[in-house]
CSV table of C-alpha atoms in Angstrom, one decimal:
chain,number,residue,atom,x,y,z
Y,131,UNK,CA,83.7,55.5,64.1
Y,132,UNK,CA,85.9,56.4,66.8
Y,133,UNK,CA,88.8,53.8,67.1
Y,134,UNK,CA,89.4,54.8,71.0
Y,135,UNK,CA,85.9,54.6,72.0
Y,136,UNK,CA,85.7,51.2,70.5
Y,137,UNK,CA,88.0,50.0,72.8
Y,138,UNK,CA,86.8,48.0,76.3
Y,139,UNK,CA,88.4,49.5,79.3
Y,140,UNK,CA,89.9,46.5,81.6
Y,141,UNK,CA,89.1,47.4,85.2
Y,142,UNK,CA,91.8,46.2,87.5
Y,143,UNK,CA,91.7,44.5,91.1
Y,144,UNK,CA,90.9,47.0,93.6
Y,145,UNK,CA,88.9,49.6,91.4
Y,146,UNK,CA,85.2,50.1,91.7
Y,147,UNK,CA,83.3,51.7,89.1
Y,148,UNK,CA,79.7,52.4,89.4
Y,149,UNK,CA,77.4,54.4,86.9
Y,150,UNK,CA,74.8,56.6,88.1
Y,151,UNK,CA,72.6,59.3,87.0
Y,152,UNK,CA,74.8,59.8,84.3
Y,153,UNK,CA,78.0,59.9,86.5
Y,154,UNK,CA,80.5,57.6,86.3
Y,155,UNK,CA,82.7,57.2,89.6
Y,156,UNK,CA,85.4,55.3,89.7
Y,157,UNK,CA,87.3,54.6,93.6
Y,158,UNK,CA,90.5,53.0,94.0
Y,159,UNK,CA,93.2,52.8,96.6
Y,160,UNK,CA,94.1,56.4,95.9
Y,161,UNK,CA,90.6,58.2,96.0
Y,162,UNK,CA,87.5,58.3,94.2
Y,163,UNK,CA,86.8,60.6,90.9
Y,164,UNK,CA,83.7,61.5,89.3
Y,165,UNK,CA,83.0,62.8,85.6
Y,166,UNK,CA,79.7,63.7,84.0
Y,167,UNK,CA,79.0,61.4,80.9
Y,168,UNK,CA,78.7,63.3,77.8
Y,169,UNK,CA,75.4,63.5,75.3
Y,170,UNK,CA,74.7,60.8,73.5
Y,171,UNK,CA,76.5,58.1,75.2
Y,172,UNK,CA,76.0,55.2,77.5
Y,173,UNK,CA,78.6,53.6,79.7
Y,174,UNK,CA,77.7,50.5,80.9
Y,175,UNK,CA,80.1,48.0,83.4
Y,176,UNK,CA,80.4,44.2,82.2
Y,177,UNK,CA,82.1,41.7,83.1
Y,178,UNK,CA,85.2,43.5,84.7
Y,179,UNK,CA,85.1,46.5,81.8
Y,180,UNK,CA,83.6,49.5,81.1
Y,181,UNK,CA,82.2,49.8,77.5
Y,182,UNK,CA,81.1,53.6,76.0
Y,183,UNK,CA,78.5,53.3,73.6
Y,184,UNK,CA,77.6,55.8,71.3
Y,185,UNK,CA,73.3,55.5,70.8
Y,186,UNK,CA,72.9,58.8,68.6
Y,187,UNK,CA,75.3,57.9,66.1
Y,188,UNK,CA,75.9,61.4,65.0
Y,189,UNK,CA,79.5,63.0,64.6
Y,190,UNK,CA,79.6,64.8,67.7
Y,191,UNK,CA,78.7,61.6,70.0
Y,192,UNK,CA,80.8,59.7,67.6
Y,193,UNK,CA,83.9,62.3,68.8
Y,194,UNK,CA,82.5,62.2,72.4
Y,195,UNK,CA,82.5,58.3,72.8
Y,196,UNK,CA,86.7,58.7,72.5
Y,197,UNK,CA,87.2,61.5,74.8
Y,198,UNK,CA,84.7,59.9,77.4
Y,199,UNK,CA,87.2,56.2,76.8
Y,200,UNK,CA,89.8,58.3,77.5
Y,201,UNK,CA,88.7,60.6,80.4
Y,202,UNK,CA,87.3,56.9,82.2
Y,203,UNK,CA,90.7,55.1,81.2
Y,204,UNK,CA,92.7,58.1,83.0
Y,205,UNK,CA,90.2,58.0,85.9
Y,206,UNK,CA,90.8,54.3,86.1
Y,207,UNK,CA,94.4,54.8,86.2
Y,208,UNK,CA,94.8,58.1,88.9
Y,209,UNK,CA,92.8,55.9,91.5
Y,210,UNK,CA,95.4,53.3,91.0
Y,211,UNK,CA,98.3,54.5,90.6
Y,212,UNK,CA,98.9,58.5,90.2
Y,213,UNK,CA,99.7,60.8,87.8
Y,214,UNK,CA,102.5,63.1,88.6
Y,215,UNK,CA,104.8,66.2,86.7
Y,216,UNK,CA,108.1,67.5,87.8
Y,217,UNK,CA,109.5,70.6,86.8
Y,218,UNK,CA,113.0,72.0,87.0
Y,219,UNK,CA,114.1,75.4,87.7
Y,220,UNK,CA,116.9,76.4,85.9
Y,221,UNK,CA,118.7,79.6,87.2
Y,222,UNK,CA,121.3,80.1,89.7
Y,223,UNK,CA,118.8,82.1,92.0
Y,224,UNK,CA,115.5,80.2,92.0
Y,225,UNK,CA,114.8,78.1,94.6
Y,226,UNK,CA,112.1,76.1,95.7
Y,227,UNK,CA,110.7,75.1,99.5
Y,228,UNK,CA,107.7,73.7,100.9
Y,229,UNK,CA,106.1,75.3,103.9
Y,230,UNK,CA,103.7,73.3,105.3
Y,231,UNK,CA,102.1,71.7,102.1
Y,232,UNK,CA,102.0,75.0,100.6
Y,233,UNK,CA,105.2,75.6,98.1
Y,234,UNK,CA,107.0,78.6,98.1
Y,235,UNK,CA,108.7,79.3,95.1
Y,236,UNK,CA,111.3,82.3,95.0
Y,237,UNK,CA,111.9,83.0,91.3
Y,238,UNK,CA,114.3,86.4,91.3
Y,239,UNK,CA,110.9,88.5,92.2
Y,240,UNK,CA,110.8,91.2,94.7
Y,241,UNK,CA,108.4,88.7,97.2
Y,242,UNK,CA,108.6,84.9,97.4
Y,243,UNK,CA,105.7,83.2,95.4
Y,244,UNK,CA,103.3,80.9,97.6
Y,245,UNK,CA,101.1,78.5,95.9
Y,246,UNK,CA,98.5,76.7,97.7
Y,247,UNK,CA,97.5,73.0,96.7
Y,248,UNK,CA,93.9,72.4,95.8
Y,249,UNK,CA,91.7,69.2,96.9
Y,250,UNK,CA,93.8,66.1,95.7
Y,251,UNK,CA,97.2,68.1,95.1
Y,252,UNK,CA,101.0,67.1,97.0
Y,253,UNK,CA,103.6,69.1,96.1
Y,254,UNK,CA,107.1,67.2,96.9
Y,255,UNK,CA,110.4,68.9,96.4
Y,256,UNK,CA,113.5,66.6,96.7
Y,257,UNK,CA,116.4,69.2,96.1
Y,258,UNK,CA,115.5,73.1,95.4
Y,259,UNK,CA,115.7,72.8,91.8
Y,260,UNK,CA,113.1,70.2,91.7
Y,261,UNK,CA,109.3,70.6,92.4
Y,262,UNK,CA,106.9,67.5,91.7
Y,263,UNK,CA,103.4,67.9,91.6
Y,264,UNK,CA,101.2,64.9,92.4
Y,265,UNK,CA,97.7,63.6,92.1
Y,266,UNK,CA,94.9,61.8,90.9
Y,267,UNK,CA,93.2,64.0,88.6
Y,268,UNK,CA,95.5,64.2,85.5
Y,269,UNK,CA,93.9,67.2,84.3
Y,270,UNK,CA,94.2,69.0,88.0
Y,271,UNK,CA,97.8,68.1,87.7
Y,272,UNK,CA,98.7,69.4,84.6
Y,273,UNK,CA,97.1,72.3,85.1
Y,274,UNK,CA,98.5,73.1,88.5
Y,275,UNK,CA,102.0,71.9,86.6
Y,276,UNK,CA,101.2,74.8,83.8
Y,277,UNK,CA,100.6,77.4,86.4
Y,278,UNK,CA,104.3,76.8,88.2
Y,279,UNK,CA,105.8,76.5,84.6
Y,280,UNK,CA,104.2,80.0,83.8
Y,281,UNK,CA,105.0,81.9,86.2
Y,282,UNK,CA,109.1,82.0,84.6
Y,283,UNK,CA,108.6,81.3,80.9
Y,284,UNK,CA,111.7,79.5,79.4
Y,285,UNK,CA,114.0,82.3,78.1
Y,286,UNK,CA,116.2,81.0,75.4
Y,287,UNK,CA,118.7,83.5,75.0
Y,288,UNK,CA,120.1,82.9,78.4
Y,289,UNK,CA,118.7,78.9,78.9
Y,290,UNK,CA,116.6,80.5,82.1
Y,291,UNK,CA,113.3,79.5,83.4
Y,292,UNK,CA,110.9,76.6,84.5
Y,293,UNK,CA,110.8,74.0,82.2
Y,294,UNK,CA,109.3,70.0,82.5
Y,295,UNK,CA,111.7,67.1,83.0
Y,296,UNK,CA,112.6,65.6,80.1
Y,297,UNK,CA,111.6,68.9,78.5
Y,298,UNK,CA,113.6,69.5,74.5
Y,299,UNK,CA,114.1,73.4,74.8
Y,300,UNK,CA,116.2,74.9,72.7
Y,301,UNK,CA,118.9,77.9,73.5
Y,302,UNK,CA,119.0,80.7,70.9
Y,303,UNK,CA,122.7,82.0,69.7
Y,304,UNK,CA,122.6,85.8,71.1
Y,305,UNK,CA,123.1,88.5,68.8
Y,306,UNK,CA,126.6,89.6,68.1
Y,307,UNK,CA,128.2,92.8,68.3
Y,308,UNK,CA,129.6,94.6,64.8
């Protein structure tokens, strides 16, 4: 049985859930968010929480009800407060700017690198080393995160690249001459 999905998800003041059609949505202060419900469950809203059953009781709902606790939890907690990644750029050359709300990046290519937010996306950059992406949607934000971090893989020979804050990387001694 999945220990997660076991679990009662406390709804805090200001958060409305409502299930649907087999859609939860969940709005907050922030936004609203909606997620399919997965086979073989039920989510049902009592008495200020949201419980995820699991009616088949075969292992694949059984793995289900966890992710979908997890996936509402998140959802739960983007509307009220935010997720958010910053990343560092760590070269003498790169630089980072927003134009607009669009961020252009210029990374030691030939042409500056523009990337566009999607729906629910800020981009904030406090000093040019330093780009933080913001949102709701934790999964939209990691994976907007990923696409920045990708576009200069870490390079540990010469400590060069995009990395997370807070980030271990490790530098690699270079090879020496005989």
């Amino acid at each position: 049985m999945s220990r997660l999905g076991k679990l009662h998800i406390d709804i805090p003041q200001g958060v409305n859930v409502e299930v649907k059609d087999n859609i939860v949505t969940v709005k907050g202060k922030l936004g609203s968010l909606n997620k399919d419900i997965l086979p073989g469950l039920n989510v049902k809203v009592e008495n200020n929480k949201i419980i995820v059953e699991d009616f088949e009781k075969t292992k694949t709902s059984n793995m289900y009800q966890g992710t979908m606790s997890a996936l509402i939890n998140n959802m739960v907690i983007g509307v009220t407060n935010g997720f958010s990644k910053e990343l560092i750029l760590e070269a003498r050359e790169y630089k980072a700017q927003l134009e607009g709300k669009n961020l252009k990046l210029s990374l030691g290519f030939s042409h500056p690198v523009i990337i566009q937010p999607v729906d629910g996306i800020k981009f904030e950059v406090p000093d040019e080393k330093r780009v933080i992406v913001s949102g709701i949607d934790k999964q939209v934000v990691g994976l907007i995160a990923d696409k920045i971090k990708k576009l200069r893989k870490w390079e540990p020979y010469i400590s060069k690249g995009i990395r997370y804050k807070g980030e271990k990387v490790r530098k690699k001694e270079r090879k020496t001459g005989v």
